[in-house]
mmCIF file of C-alpha atoms in Angstrom:
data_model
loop_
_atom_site.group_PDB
_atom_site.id
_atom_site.type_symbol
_atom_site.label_atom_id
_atom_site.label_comp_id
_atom_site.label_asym_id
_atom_site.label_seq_id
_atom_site.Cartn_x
_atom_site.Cartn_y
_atom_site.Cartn_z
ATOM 1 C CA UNK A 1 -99.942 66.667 -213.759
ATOM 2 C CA UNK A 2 -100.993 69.922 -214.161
ATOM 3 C CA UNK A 3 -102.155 72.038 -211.347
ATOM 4 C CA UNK A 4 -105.742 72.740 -210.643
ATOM 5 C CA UNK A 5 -106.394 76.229 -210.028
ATOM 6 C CA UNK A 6 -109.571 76.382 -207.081
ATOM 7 C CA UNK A 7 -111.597 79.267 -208.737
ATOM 8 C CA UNK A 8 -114.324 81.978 -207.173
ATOM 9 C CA UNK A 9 -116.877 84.195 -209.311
ATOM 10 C CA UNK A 10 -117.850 86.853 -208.055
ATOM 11 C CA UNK A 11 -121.245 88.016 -209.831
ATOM 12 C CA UNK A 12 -123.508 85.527 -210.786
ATOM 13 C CA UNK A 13 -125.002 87.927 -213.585
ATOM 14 C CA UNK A 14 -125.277 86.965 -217.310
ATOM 15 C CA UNK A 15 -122.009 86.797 -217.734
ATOM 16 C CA UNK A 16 -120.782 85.304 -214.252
ATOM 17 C CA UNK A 17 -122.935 82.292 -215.266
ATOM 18 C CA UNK A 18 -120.597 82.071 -218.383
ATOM 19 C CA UNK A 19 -117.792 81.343 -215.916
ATOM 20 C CA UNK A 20 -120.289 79.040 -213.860
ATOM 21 C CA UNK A 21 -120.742 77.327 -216.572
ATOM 22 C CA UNK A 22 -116.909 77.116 -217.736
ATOM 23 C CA UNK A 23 -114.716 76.741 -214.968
ATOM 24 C CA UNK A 24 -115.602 73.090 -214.348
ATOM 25 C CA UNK A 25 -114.804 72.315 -217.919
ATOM 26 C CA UNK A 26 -111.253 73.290 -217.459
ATOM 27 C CA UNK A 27 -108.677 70.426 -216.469
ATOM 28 C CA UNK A 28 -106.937 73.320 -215.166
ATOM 29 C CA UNK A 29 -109.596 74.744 -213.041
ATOM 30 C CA UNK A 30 -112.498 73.712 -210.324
ATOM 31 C CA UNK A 31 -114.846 76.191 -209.305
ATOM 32 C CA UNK A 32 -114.978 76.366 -205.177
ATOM 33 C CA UNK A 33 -117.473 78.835 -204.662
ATOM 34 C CA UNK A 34 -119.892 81.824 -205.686
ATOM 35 C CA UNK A 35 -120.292 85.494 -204.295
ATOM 36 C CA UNK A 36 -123.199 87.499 -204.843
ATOM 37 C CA UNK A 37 -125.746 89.370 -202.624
ATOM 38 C CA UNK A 38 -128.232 87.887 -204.624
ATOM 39 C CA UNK A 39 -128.264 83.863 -203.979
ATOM 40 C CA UNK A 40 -130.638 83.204 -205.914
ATOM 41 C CA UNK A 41 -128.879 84.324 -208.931
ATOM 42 C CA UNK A 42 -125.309 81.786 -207.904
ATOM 43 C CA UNK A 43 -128.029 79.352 -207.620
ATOM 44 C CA UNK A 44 -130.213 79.617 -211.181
ATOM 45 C CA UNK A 45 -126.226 79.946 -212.363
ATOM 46 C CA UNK A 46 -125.459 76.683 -210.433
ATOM 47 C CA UNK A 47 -128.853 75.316 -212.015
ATOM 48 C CA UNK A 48 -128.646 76.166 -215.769
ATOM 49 C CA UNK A 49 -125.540 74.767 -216.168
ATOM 50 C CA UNK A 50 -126.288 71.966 -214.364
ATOM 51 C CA UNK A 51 -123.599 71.885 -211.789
ATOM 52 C CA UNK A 52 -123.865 70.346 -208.550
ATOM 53 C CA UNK A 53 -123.953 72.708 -204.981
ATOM 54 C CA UNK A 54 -120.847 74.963 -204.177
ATOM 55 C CA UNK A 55 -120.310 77.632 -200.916
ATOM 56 C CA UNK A 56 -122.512 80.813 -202.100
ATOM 57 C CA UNK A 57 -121.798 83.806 -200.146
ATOM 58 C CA UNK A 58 -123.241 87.375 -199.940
ATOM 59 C CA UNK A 59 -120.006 88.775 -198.552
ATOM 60 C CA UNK A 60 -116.637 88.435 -200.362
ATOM 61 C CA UNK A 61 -115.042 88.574 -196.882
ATOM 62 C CA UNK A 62 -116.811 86.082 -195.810
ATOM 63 C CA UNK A 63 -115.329 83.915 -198.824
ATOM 64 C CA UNK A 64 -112.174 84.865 -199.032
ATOM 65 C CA UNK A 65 -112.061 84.154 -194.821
ATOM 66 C CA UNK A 66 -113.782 80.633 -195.118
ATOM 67 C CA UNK A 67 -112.884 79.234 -198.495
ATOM 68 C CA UNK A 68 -109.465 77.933 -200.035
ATOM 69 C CA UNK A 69 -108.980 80.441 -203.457
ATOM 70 C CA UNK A 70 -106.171 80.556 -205.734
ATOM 71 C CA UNK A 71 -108.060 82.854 -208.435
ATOM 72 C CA UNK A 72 -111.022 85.068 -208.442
ATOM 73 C CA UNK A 73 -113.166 85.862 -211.583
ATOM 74 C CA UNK A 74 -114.737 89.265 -210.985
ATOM 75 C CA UNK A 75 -118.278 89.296 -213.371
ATOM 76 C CA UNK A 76 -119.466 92.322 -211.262
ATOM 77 C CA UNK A 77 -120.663 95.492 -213.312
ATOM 78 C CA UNK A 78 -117.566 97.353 -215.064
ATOM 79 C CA UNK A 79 -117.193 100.021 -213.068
ATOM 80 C CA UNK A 80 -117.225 97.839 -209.760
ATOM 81 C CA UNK A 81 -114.346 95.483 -210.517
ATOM 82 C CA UNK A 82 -111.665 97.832 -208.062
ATOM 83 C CA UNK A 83 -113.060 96.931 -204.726
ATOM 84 C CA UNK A 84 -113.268 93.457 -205.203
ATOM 85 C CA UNK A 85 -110.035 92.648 -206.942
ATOM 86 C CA UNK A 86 -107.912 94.883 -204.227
ATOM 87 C CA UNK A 87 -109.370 92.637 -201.044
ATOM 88 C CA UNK A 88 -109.280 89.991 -203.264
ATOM 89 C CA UNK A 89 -105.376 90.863 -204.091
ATOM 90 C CA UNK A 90 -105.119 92.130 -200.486
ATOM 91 C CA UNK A 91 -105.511 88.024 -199.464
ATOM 92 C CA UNK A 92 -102.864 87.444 -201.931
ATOM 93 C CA UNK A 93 -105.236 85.942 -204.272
ATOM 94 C CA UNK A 94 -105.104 86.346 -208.668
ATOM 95 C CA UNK A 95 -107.692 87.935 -210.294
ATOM 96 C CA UNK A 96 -109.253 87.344 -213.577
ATOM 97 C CA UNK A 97 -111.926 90.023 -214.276
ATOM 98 C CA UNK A 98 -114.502 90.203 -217.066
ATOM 99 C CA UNK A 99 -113.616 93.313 -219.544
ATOM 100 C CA UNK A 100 -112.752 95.972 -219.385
ATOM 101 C CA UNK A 101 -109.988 95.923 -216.782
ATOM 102 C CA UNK A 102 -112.109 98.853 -215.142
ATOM 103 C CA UNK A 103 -113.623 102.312 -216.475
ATOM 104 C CA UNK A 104 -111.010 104.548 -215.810
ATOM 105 C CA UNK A 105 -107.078 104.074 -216.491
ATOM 106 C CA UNK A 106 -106.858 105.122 -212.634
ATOM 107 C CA UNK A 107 -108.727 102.690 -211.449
ATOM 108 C CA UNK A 108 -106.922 99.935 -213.611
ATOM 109 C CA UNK A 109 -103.472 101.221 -212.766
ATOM 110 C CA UNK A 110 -104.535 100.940 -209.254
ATOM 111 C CA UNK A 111 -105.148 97.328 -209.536
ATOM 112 C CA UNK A 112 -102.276 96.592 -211.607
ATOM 113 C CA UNK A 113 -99.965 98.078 -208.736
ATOM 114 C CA UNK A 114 -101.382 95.775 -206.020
ATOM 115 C CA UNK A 115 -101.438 92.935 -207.969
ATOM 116 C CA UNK A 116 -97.851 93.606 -208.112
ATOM 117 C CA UNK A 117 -96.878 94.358 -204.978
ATOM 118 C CA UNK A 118 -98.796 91.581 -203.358
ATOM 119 C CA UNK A 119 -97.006 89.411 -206.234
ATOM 120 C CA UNK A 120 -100.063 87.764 -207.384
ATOM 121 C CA UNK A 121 -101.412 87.845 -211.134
ATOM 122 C CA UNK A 122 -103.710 89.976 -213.066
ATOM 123 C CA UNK A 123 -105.596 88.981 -216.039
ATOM 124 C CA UNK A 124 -108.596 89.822 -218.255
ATOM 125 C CA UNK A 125 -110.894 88.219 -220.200
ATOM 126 C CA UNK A 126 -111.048 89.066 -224.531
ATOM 127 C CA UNK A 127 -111.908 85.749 -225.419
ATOM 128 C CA UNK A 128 -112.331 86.641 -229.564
ATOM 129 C CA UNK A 129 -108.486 86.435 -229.507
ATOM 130 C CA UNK A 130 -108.905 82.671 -228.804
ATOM 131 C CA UNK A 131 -111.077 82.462 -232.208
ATOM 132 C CA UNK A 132 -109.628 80.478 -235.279
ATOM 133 C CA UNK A 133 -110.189 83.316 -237.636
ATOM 134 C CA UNK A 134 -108.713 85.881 -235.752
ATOM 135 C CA UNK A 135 -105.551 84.094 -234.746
ATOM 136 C CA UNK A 136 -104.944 83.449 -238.495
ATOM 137 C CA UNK A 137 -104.759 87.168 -238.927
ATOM 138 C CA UNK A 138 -102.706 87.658 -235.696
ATOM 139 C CA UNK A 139 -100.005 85.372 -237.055
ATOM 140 C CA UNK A 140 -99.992 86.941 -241.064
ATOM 141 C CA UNK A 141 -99.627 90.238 -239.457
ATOM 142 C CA UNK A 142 -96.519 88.550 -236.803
ATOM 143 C CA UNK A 143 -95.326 87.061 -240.219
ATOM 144 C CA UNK A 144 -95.600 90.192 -242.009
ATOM 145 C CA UNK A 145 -97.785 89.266 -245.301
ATOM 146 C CA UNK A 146 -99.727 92.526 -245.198
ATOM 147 C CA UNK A 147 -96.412 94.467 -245.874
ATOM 148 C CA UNK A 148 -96.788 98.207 -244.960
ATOM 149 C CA UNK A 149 -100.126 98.560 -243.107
ATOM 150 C CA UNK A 150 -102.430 101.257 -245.333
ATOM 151 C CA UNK A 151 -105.593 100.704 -242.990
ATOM 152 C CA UNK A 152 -107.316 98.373 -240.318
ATOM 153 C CA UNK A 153 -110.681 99.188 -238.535
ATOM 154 C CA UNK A 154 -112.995 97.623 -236.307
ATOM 155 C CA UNK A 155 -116.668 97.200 -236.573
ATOM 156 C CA UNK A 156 -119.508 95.957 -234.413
ATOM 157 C CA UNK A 157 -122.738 97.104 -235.953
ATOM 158 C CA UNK A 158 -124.968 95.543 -232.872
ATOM 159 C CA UNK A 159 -128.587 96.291 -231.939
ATOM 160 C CA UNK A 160 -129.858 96.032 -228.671
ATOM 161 C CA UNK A 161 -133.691 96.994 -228.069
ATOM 162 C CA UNK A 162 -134.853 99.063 -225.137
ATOM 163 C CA UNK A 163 -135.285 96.434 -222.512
ATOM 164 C CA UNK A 164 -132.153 95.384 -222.524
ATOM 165 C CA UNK A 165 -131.232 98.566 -220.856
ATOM 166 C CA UNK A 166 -134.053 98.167 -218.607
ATOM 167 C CA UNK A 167 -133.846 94.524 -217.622
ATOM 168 C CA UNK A 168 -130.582 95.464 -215.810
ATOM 169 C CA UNK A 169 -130.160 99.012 -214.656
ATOM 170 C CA UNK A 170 -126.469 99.504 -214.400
ATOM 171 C CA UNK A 171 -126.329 99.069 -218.428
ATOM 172 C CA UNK A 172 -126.106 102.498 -220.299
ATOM 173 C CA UNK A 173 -124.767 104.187 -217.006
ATOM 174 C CA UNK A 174 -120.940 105.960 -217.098
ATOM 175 C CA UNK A 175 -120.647 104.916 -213.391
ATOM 176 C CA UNK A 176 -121.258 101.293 -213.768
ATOM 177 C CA UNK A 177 -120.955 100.560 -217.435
ATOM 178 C CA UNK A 178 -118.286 103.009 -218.015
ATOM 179 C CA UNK A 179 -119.759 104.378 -221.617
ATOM 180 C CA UNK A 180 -122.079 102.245 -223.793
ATOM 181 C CA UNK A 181 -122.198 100.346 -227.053
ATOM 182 C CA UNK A 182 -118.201 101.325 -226.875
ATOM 183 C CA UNK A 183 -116.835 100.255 -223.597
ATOM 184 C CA UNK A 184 -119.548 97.591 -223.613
ATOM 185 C CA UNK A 185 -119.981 96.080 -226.939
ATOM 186 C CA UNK A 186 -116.987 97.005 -228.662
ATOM 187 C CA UNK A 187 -114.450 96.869 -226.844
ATOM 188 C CA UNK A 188 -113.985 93.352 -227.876
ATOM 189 C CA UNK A 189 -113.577 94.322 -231.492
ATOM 190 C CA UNK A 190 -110.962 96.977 -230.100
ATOM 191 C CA UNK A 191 -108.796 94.915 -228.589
ATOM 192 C CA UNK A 192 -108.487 92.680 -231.736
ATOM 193 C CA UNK A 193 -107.387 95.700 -233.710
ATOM 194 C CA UNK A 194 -105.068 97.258 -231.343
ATOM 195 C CA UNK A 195 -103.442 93.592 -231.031
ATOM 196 C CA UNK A 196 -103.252 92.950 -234.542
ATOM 197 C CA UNK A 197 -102.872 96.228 -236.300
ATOM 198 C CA UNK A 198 -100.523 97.740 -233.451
ATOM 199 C CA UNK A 199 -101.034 100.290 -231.112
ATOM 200 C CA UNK A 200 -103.028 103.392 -231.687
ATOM 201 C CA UNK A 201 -101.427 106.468 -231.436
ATOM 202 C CA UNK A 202 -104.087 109.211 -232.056
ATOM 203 C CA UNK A 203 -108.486 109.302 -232.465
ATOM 204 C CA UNK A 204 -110.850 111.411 -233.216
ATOM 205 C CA UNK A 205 -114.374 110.432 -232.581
ATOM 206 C CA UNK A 206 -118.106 111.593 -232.846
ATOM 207 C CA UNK A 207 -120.613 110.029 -230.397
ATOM 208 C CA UNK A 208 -124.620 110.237 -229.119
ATOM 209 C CA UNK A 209 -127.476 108.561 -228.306
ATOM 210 C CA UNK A 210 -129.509 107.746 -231.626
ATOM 211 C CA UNK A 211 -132.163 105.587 -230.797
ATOM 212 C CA UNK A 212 -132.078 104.767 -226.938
ATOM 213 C CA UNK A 213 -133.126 107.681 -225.325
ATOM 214 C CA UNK A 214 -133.459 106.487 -221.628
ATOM 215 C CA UNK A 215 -129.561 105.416 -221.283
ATOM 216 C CA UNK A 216 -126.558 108.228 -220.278
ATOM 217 C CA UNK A 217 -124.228 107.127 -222.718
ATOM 218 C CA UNK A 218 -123.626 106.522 -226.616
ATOM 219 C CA UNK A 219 -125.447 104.276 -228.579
ATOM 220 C CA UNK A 220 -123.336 104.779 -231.690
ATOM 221 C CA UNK A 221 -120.271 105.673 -232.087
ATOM 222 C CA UNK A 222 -117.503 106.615 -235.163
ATOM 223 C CA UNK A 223 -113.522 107.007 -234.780
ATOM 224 C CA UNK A 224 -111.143 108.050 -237.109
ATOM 225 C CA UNK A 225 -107.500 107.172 -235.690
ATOM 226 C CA UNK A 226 -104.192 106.928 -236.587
ATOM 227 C CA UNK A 227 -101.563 103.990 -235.792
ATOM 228 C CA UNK A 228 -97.692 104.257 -234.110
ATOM 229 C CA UNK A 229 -96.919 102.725 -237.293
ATOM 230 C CA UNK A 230 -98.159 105.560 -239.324
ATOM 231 C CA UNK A 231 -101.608 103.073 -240.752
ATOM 232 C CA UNK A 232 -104.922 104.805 -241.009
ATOM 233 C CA UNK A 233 -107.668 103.075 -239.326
ATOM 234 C CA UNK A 234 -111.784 103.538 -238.174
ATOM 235 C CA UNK A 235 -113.572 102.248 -235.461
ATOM 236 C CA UNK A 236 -117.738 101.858 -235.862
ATOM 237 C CA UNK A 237 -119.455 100.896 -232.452
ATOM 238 C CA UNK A 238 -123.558 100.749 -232.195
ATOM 239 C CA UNK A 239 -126.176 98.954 -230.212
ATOM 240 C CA UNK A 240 -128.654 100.861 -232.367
ATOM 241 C CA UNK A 241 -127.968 99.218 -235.919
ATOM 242 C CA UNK A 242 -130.999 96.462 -236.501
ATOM 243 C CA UNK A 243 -131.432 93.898 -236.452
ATOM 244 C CA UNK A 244 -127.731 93.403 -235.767
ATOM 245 C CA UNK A 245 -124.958 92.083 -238.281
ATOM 246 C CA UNK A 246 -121.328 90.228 -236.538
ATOM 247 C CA UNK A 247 -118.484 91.752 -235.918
ATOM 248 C CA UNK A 248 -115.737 92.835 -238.309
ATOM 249 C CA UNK A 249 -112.154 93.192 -238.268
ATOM 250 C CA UNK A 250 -110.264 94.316 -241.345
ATOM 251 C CA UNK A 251 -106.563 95.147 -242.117
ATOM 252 C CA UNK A 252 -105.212 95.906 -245.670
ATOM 253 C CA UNK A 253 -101.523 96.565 -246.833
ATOM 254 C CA UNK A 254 -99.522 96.372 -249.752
ATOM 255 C CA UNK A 255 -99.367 93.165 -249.849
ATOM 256 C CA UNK A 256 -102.655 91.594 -248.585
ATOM 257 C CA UNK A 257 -106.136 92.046 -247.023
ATOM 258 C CA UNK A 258 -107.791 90.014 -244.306
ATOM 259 C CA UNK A 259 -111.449 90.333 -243.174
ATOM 260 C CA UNK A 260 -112.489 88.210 -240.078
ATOM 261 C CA UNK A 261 -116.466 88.414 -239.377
ATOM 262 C CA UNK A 262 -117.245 84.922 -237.588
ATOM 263 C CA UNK A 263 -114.990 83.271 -239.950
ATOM 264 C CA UNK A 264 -112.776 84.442 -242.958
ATOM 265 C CA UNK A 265 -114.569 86.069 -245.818
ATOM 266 C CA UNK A 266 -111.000 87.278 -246.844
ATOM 267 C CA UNK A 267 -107.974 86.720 -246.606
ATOM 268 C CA UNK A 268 -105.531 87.444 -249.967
ATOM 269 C CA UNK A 269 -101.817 87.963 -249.984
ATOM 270 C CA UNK A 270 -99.580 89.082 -252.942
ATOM 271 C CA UNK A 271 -97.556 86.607 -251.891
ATOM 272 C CA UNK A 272 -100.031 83.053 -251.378
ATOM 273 C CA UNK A 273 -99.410 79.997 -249.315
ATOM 274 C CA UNK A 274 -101.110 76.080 -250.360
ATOM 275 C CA UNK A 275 -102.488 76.641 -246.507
ATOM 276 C CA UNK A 276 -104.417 80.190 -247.116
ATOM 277 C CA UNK A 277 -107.492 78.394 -249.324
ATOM 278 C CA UNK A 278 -107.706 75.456 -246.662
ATOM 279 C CA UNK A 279 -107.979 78.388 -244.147
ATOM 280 C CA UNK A 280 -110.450 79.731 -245.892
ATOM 281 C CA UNK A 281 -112.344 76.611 -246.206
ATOM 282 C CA UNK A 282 -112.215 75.840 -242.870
ATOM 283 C CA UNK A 283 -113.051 79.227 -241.596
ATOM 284 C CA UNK A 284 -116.183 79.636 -243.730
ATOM 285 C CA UNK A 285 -118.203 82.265 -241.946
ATOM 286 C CA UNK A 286 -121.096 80.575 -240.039
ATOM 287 C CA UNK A 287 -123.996 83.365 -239.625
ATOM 288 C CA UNK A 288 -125.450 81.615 -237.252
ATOM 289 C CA UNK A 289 -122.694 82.829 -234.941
ATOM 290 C CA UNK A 290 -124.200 86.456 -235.028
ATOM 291 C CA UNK A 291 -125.059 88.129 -232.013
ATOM 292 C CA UNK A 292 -128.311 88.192 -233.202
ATOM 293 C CA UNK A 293 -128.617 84.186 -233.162
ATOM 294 C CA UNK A 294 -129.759 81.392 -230.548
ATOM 295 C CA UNK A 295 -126.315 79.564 -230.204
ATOM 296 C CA UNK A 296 -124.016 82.319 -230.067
ATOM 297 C CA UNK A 297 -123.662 82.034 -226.551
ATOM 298 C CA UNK A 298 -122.688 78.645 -226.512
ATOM 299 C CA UNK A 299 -119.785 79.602 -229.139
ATOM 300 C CA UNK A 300 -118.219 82.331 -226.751
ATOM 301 C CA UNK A 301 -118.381 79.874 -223.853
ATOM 302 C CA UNK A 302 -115.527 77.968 -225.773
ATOM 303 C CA UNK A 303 -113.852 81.119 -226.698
ATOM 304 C CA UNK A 304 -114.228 81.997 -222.797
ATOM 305 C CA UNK A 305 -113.165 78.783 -222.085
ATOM 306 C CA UNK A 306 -109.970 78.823 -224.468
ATOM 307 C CA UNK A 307 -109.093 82.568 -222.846
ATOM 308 C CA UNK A 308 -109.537 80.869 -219.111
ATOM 309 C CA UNK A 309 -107.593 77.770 -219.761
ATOM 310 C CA UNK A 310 -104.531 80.080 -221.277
ATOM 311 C CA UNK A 311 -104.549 82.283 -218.618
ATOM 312 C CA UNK A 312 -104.027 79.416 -216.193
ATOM 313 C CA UNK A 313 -101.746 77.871 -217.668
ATOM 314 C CA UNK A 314 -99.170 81.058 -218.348
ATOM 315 C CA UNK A 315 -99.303 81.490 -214.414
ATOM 316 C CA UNK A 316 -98.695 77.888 -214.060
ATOM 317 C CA UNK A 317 -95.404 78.311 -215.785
ATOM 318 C CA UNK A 318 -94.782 81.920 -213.520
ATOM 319 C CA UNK A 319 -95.591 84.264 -216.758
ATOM 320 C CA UNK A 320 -97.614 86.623 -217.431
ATOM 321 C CA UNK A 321 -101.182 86.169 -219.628
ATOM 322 C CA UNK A 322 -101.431 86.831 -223.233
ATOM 323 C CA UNK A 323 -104.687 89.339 -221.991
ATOM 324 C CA UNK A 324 -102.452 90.575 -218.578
ATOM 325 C CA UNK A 325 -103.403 94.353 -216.891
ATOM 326 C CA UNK A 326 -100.773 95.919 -219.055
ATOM 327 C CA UNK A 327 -101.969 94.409 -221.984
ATOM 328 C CA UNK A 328 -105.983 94.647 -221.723
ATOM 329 C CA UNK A 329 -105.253 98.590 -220.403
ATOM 330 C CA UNK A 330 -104.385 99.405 -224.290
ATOM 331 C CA UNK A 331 -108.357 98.986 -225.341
ATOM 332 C CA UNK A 332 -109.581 100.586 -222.373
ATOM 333 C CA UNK A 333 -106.935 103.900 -223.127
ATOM 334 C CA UNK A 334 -108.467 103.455 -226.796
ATOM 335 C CA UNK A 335 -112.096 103.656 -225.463
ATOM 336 C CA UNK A 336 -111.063 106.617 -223.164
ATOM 337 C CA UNK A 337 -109.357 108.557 -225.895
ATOM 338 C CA UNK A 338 -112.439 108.342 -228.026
ATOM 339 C CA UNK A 339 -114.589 109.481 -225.501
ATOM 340 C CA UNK A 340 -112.341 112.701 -224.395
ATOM 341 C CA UNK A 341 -112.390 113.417 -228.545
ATOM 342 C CA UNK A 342 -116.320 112.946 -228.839
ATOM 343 C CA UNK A 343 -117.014 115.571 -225.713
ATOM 344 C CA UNK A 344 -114.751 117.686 -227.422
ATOM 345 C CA UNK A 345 -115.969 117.117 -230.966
ATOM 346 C CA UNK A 346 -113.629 115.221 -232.456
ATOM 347 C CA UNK A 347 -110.361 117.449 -231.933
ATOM 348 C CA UNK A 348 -108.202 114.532 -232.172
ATOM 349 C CA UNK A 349 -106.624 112.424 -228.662
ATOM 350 C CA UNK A 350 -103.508 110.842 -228.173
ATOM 351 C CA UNK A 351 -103.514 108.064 -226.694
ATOM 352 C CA UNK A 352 -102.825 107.894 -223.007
#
């Protein structure tokens, strides 16, 4: 029977509630208890998704002293996942924390190093990998159908009005948030580039604040880059596109083309298999999955869901996560790059 991992959020925020709402569907997991110095927000968490009582503490030492916790899921603003995950580490407890890893490749590296010294296990959370379309592109790049990779890029043309900078104050900040509709919003999209495309060797990036005047960082965001594997490549990031349009990953070579954009609205090959027109079929996009829609959420929860469960069960077996420290670093060293290039106008980064 497979082991049940006792789980602990810590930040009952928008997306802590996600993992609220989660863990307990996991045959893997059982959530134990809540942090937050704000009860009242473990308990509306608790409430709206209709899960009965657990411990909620305002003090993570007091949780970590008084409850029994194999992994804690850290939901706290970006740039406050460090403290946390080290006393969490420090009690010889795995960590799961909400992306990114942290804000600066420091900071990351610095949890990365406990994690291993206190031999527990490290692990973030980029749940569009767990998403039919974009695994099918995953494995035709693994399998090689694209041939010579000419270009990939990532999109997320987003919109976010003003209060949603205002209803929560850390958003928009570079101490909390780390950077804006970038480290924020697009990150996601990042990831799925870097992981199917290959690692980025070099960006050079243009940035500012086009129609939310009140936050610190970027609204909008453009990126040329270059791949390791000598592939050409662009990343788009924007809260400040309306009214919003879903996410987009493309890749092109020489001998195919994929598009993933909540579904597959390509995905040709020189070379075609009986299976590629049932994938298509099957992965029809669905706009009502945008961003800009009523049961988005409730699709990510299963993607969140999918990333959770895998993550458990890797450690189960003693290996490391598909989405481990080392691994979710390579967005956040993307994100940082293209930030360096955009204060320096666009002279071009390597990657770090």
């Amino acid at each position: 029977m497979a082991k049940q991992w006792r789980c602990a959020v810590i930040g009952a925020g928008m997306v802590g509630s996600t993992h609220v709402r989660v863990i307990p569907t996991l045959p893997n997991a059982k959530l134990v208890a809540i942090c937050d110095p704000k009860k009242e927000n473990a308990e509306n968490a608790l409430k709206k998704a209709e899960q009965p009582p657990v411990p909620i503490y305002s003090s993570l030492s007091d949780m970590l002293a008084k409850e029994q916790i194999d992994v804690v899921h850290i939901a706290t603003p970006s740039g406050l996942h460090l403290e946390p995950a080290l006393e969490a580490i420090g009690a010889g407890i795995n960590v799961i924390t909400e992306k990114p890893l942290e804000i600066t490749l420091e900071r990351a590296d610095r949890m990365m190093e406990a994690a291993e010294k206190n031999k527990v296990k490290i692990a973030c959370i980029f749940q569009n990998r767990w998403k039919a379309e974009n695994r099918a592109v995953k494995q035709a790049a693994e399998e090689g159908r694209f041939g010579k990779l000419t270009w990939a890029g990532s999109f997320t043309p987003w919109f976010r009005p003003e209060k949603y900078y205002e209803d929560v104050s850390w958003r928009g900040t570079w101490k909390f948030d780390g950077g804006g509709a970038i480290m924020n919003q697009s990150i996601h999209s990042i990831d799925l580039l870097q992981w199917i495309a290959g690692p980025v060797r070099r960006v050079s990036a243009y940035a500012g604040t086009r129609c939310h005047p009140k936050i610190e960082t970027e609204d909008t965001l453009t990126c040329a880059l270059q791949f390791q594997n000598g592939a050409f490549g662009t990343i788009l990031g924007t809260t400040a596109l309306f009214p919003g349009q879903p996410p987009r990953i493309e890749i092109g070579g020489e001998n195919g083309t994929a598009i993933s954009e909540n579904g597959l609205k390509t995905f040709s090959f020189r070379e075609a298999k009986p299976e590629d027109q049932e994938l298509l079929t099957k992965l029809t996009p669905n706009p009502a999955a945008s961003p800009t829609k009523s049961n988005a959420a409730a699709l990510n929860q299963q993607a969140h869901a999918n990333n959770i469960s895998s993550i458990l069960e890797a450690w189960e077996k003693g290996a490391e996560a598909e989405t481990n420290g080392a691994e979710s670093r390579k967005s956040l060293a993307i994100v940082l790059a293209m930030y360096e290039s955009a204060k320096r106008d666009g002279e071009p980064v390597d990657i770090k």
